[in-house]
Short mmCIF file of C-alpha atoms and ligand atoms in Angstrom, two decimals:
data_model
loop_
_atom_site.label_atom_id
_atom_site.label_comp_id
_atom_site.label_asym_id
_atom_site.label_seq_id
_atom_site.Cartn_x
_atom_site.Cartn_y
_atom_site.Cartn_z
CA UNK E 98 -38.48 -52.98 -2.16
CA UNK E 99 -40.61 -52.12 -4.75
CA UNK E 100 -40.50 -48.39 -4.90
CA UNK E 101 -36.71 -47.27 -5.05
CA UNK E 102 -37.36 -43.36 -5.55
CA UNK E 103 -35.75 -41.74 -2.56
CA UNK E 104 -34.33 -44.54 -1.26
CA UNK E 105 -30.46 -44.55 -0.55
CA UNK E 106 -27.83 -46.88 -1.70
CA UNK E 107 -23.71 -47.60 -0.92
CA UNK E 108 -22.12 -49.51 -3.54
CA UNK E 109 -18.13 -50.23 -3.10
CA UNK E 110 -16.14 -50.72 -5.89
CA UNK E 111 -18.37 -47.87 -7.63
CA UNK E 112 -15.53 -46.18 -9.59
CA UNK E 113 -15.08 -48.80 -12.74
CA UNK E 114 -17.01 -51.29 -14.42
CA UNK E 115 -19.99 -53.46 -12.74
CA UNK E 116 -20.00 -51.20 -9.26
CA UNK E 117 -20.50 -47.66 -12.01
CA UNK E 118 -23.11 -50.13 -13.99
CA UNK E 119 -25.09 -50.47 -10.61
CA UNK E 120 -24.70 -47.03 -9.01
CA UNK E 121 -25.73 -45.56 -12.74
CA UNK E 122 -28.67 -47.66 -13.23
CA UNK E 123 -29.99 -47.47 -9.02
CA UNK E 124 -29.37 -43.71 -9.66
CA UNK E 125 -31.59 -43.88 -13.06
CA UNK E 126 -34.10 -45.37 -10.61
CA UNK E 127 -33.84 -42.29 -8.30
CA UNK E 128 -32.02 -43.45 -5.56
CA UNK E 129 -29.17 -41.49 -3.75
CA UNK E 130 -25.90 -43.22 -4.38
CA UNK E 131 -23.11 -42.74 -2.48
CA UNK E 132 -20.17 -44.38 -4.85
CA UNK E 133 -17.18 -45.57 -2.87
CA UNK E 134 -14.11 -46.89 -4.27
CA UNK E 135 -10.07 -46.84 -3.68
CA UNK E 136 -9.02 -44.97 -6.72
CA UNK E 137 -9.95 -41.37 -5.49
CA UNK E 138 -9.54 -40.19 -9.65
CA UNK E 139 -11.63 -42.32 -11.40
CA UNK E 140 -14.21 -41.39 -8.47
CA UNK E 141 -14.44 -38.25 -8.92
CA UNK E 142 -14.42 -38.51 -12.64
CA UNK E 143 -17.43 -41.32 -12.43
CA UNK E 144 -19.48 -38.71 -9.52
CA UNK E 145 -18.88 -35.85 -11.65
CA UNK E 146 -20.55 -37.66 -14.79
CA UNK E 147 -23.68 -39.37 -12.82
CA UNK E 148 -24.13 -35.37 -11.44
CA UNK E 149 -24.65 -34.57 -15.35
CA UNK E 150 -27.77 -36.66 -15.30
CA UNK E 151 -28.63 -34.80 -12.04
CA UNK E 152 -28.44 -37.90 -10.44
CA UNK E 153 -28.26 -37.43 -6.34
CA UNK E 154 -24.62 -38.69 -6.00
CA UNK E 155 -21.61 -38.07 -4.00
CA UNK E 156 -18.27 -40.15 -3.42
CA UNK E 157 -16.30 -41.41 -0.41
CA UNK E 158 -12.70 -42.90 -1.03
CA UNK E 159 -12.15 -46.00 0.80
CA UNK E 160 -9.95 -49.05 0.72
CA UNK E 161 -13.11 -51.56 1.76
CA UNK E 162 -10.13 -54.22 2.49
CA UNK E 163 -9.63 -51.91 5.89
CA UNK E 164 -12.33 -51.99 8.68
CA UNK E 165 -11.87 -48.48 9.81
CA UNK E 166 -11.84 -47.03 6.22
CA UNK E 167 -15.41 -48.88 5.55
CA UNK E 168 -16.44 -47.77 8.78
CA UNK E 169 -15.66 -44.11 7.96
CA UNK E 170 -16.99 -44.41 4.68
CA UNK E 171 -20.74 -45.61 6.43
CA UNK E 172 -19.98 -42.56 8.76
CA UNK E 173 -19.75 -40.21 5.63
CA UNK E 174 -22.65 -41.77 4.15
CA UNK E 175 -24.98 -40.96 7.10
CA UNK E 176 -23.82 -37.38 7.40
CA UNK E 177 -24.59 -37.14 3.65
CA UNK E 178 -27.99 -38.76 3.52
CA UNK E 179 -29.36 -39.29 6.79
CA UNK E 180 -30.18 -43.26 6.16
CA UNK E 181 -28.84 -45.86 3.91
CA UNK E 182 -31.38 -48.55 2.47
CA UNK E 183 -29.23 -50.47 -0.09
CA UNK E 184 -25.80 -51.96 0.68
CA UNK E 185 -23.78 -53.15 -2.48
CA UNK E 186 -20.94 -55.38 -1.71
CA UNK E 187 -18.99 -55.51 -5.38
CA UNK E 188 -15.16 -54.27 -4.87
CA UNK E 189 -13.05 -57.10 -6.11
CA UNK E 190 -9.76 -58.14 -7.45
CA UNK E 191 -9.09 -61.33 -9.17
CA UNK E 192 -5.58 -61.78 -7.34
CA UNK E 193 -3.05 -64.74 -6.63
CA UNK E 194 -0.72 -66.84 -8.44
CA UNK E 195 -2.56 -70.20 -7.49
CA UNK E 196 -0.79 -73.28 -6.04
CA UNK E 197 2.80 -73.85 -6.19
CA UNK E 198 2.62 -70.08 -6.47
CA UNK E 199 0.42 -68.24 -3.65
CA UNK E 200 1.67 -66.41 -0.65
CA UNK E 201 0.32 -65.57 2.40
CA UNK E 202 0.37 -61.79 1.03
CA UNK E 203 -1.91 -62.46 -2.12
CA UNK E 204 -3.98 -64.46 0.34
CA UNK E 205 -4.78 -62.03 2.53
CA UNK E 206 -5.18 -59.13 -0.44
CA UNK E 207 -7.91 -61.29 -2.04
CA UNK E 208 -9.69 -62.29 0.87
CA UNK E 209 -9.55 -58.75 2.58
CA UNK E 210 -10.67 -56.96 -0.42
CA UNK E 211 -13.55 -59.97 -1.82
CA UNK E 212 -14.53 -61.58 1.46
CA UNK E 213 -13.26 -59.53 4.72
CA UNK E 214 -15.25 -56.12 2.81
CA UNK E 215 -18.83 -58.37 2.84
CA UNK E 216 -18.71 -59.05 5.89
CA UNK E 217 -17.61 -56.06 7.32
CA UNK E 218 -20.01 -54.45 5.16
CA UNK E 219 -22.83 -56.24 6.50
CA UNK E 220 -21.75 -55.97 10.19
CA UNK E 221 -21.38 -52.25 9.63
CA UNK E 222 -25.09 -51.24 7.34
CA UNK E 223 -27.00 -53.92 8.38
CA UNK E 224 -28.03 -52.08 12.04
CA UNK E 225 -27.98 -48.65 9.99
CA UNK E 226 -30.28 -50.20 7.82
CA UNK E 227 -32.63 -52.14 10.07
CA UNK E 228 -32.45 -48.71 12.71
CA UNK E 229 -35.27 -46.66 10.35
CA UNK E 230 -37.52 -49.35 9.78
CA UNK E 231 -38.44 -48.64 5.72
CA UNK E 232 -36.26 -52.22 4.77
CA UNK E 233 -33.35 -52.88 2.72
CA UNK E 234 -31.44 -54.76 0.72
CA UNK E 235 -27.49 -56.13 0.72
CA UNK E 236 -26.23 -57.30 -2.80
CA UNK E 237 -23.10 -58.91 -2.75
CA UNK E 238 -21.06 -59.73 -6.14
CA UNK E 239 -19.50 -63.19 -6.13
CA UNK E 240 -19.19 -64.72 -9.18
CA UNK E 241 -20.08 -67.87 -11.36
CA UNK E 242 -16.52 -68.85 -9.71
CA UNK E 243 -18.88 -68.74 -6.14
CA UNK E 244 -20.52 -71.70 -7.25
CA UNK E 245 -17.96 -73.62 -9.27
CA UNK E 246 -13.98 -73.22 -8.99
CA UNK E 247 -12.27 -72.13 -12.07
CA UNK E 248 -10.71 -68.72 -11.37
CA UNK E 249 -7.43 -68.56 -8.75
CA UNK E 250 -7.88 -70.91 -5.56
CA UNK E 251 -7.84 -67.44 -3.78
CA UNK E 252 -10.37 -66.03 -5.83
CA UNK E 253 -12.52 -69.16 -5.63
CA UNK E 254 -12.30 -69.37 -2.22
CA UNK E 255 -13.51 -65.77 -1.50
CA UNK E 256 -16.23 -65.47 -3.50
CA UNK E 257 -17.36 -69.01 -2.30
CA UNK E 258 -17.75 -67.51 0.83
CA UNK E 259 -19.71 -64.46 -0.33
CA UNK E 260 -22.04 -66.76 -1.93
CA UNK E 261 -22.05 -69.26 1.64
CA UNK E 262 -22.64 -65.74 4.00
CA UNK E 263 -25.58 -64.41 1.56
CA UNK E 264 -27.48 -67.70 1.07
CA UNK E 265 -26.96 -67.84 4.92
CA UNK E 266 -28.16 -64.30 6.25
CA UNK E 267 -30.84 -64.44 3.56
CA UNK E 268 -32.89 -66.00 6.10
CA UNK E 269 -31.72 -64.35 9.20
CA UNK E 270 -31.97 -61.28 7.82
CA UNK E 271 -35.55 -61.46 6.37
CA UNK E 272 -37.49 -60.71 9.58
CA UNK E 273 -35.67 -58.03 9.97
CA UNK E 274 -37.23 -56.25 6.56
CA UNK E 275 -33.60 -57.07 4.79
CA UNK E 276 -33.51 -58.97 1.68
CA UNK E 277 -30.55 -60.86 0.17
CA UNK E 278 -29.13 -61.14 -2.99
CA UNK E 279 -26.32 -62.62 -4.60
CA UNK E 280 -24.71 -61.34 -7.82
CA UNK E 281 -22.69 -64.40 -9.57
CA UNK E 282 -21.73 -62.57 -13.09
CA UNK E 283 -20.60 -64.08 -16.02
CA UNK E 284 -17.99 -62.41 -18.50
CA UNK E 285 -18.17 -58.53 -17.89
CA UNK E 286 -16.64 -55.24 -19.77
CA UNK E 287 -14.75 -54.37 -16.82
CA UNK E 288 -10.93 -53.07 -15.80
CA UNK E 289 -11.10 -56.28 -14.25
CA UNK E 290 -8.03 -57.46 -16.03
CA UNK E 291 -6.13 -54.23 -14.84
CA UNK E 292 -6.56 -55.43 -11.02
CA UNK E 293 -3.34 -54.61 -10.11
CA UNK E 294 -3.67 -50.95 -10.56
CA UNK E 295 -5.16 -51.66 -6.65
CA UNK E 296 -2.75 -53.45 -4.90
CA UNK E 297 -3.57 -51.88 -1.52
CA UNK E 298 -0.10 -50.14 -0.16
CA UNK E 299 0.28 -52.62 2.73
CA UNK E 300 0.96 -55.57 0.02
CA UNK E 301 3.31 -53.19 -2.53
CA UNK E 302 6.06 -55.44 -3.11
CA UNK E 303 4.97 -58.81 -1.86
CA UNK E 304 2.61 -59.52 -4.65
CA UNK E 305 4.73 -61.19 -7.34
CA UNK E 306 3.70 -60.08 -10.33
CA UNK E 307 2.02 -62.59 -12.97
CA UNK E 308 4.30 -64.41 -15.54
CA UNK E 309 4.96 -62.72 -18.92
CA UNK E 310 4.69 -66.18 -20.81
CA UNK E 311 3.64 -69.76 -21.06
CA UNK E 312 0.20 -71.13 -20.00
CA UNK E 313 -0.96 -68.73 -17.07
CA UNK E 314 -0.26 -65.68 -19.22
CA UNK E 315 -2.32 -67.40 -22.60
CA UNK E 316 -4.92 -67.67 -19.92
CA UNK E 317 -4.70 -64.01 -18.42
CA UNK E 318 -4.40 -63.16 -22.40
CA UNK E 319 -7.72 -65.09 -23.57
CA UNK E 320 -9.51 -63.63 -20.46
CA UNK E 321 -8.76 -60.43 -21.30
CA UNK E 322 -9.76 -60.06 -24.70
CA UNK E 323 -13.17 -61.72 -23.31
CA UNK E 324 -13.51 -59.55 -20.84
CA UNK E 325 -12.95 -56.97 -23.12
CA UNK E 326 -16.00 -58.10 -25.69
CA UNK E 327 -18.11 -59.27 -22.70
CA UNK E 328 -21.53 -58.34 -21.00
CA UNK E 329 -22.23 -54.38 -20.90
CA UNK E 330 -22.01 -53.51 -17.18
CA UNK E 331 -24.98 -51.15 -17.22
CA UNK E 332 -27.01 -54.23 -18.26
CA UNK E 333 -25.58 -56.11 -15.25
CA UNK E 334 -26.76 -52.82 -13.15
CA UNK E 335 -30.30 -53.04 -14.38
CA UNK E 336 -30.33 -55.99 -13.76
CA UNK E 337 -29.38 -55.44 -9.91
CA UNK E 338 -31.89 -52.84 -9.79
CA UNK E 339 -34.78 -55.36 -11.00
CA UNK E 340 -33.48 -57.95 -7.90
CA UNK E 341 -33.85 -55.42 -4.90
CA UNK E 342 -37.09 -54.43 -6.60
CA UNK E 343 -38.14 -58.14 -6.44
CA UNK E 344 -35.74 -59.74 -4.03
CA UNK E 345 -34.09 -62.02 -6.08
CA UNK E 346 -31.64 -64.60 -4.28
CA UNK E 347 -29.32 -64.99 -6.90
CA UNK E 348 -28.41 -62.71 -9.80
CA UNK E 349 -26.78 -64.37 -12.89
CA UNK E 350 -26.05 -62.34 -16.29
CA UNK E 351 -26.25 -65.24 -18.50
CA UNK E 352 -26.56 -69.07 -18.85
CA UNK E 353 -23.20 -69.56 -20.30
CA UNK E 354 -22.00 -71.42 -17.45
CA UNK E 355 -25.32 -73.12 -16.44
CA UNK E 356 -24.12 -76.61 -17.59
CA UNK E 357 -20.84 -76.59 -15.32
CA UNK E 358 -22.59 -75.83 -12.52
CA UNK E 359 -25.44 -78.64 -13.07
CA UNK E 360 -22.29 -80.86 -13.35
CA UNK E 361 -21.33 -79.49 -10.16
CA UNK E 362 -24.58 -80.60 -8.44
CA UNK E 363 -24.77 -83.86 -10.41
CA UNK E 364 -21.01 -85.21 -8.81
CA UNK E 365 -22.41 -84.05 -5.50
CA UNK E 366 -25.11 -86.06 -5.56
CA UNK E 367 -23.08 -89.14 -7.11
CA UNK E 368 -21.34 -88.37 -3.52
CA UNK E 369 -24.34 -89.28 -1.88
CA UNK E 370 -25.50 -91.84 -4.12
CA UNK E 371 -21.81 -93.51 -3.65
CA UNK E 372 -23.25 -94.05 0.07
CA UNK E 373 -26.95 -94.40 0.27
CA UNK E 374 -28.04 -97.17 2.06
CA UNK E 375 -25.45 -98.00 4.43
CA UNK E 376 -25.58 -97.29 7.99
CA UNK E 377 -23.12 -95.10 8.95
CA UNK E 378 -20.95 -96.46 12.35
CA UNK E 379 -21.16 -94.95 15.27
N1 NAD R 736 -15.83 -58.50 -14.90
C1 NAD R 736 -16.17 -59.75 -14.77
O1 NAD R 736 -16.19 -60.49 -15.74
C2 NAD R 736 -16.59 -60.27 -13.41
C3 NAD R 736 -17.12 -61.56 -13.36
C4 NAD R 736 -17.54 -62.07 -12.12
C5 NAD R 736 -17.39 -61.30 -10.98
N2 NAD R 736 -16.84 -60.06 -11.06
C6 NAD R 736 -16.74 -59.28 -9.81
O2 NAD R 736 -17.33 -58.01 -10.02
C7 NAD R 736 -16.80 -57.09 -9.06
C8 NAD R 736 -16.44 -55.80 -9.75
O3 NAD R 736 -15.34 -56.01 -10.63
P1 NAD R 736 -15.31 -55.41 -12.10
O4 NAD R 736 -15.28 -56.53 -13.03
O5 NAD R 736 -16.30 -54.34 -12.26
O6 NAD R 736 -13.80 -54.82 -12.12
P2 NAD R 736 -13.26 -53.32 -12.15
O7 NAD R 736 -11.79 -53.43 -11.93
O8 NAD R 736 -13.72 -52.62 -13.38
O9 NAD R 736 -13.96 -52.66 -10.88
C9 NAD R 736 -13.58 -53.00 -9.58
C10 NAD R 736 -13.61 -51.75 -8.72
O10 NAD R 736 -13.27 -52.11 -7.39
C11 NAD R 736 -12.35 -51.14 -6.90
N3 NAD R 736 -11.53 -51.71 -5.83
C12 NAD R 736 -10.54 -52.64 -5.93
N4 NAD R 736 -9.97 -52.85 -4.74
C13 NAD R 736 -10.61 -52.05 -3.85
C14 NAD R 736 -10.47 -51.82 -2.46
N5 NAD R 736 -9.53 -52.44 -1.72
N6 NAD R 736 -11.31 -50.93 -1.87
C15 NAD R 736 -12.25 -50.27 -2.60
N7 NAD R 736 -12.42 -50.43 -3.92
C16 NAD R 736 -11.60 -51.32 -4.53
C17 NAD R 736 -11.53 -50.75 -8.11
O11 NAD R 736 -10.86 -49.52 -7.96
C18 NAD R 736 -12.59 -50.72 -9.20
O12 NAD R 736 -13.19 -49.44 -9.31
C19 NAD R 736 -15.63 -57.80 -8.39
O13 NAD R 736 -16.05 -58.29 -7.12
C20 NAD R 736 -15.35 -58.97 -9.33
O14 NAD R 736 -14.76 -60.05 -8.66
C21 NAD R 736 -16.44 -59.53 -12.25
#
């Protein structure tokens, strides 16, 4: 989608950090954004500043980790705009304790919220998108944890699925005039690190908090103070803007952790070097 004036875009998780760093920078572009997020405050506060720019924004409040609430937010967005073009799939939440420590509850908060949202997302704005005819795009933030495991399990897990559904409805979708991207981020200046300001209110209580020493809080620790010097989110947003334009597949911020995922490959295909030549029985 070359020409993004007019066009109109939903981006969840639009209140904070890398979801305001898209919806600023599509908005720069002259789309209409509508910004949807859980936290109803900083939503207002982030509509009310892109409106300053007299950017074409509004803001629907919706916890994207419940069907009907996503559903209702797409409803909103049609009455407001008439069409939707762009789909952004970015609310997220770092979540869970890992092994030894998970439950089913942090389970089901991480995947709901990183995993469940996608693809209810994409089951809900794909036919709104494909009904006009003018094409789209869906953008989905994983993470460089989508393509190599180093965050929680949980986290891991659901953003190795976002990266799995995208790479697989890229194709599907394509005849259809809908393009697929992938956004795998590095190290972002983001609330990230604050995540539990969103426990949704079904899980209050049976999310154990994290532990206030040894070596999962020096972890949570370093994180956050490189969170807190990392990548400017409007960059990341630009650079979002430049993948609809050109239909990019995948959408990285930086190289840093290029290496770990070419060591990723290279033990794969020591898998299948293990085996080649034999004739499998059967
Ligand atoms: N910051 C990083 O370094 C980094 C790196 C890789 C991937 N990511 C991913 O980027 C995405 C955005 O995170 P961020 O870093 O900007 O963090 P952030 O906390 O600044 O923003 C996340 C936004 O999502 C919203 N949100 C959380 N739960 C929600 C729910 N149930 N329904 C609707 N909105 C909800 C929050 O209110 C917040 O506005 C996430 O998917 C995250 O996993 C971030």
């Amino acid at each position: 989608m070359q020409d993004l004036t007019g066009r109109t875009a939903f981006v969840t998780g639009a209140a904070s950090g890398i979801g305001l760093g898209i919806a600023t920078a599509l908005s720069h572009a002259g789309v209409n954004v509508m910004l949807c997020d859980i936290e109803g405050e900083a939503l207002a506060t982030a509509v009310a500043k892109l409106k300053l720019t007299n950017a074409n924004v509004d803001g629907v409040r919706a916890d994207v980790s419940l069907k009907a609430e996503l559903q209702a937010a797409a409803d909103a967005t049609m009455s407001r705009y008439g069409k939707v073009h762009i789909l952004v799939n970015n609310a997220g939440v770092p979540g869970g304790r890992g092994y030894g420590h998970w439950t089913d509850a942090g389970w089901h908060w991480v995947l709901d919220v990183n995993l469940m949202s996608v693809i209810w997302g994409i089951e809900i704005f794909g036919p709104l998108i494909e009904a006009h005819g003018e094409g789209g795009q869906v953008v989905s933030t994983a993470s460089v944890f989508g393509l190599i495991a180093g965050g929680s399990p949980e986290y891991d897990v659901s953003k190795y699925g976002v990266v799995a559904l995208s790479e697989g409805l890229r194709q599907a979708l394509a005849p259809r005039k809908i393009g697929v991207s992938v956004l795998c981020p590095g190290v972002v200046r983001t609330q990230i690190m604050n995540f539990r300001r969103n426990v949704p209110q079904r899980f209050v209580g049976k999310i154990d908090s994290p532990p206030m020493e040894g070596p999962v809080a020096d972890f949570i620790k370093a994180f956050q103070e490189r969170t807190n010097n990392g990548i400017d989110p409007l960059y990341v947003g630009e650079l979002v803007r430049e993948a609809i334009e050109n239909d990019w597949p995948y959408i990285f911020t930086d190289t840093e952790r290029e290496p770990m995922i070419d060591a990723r490959f290279a033990a794969i295909k020591q898998g299948f070097d293990r085996i080649r030549g034999r004739t499998p029985r059967r």
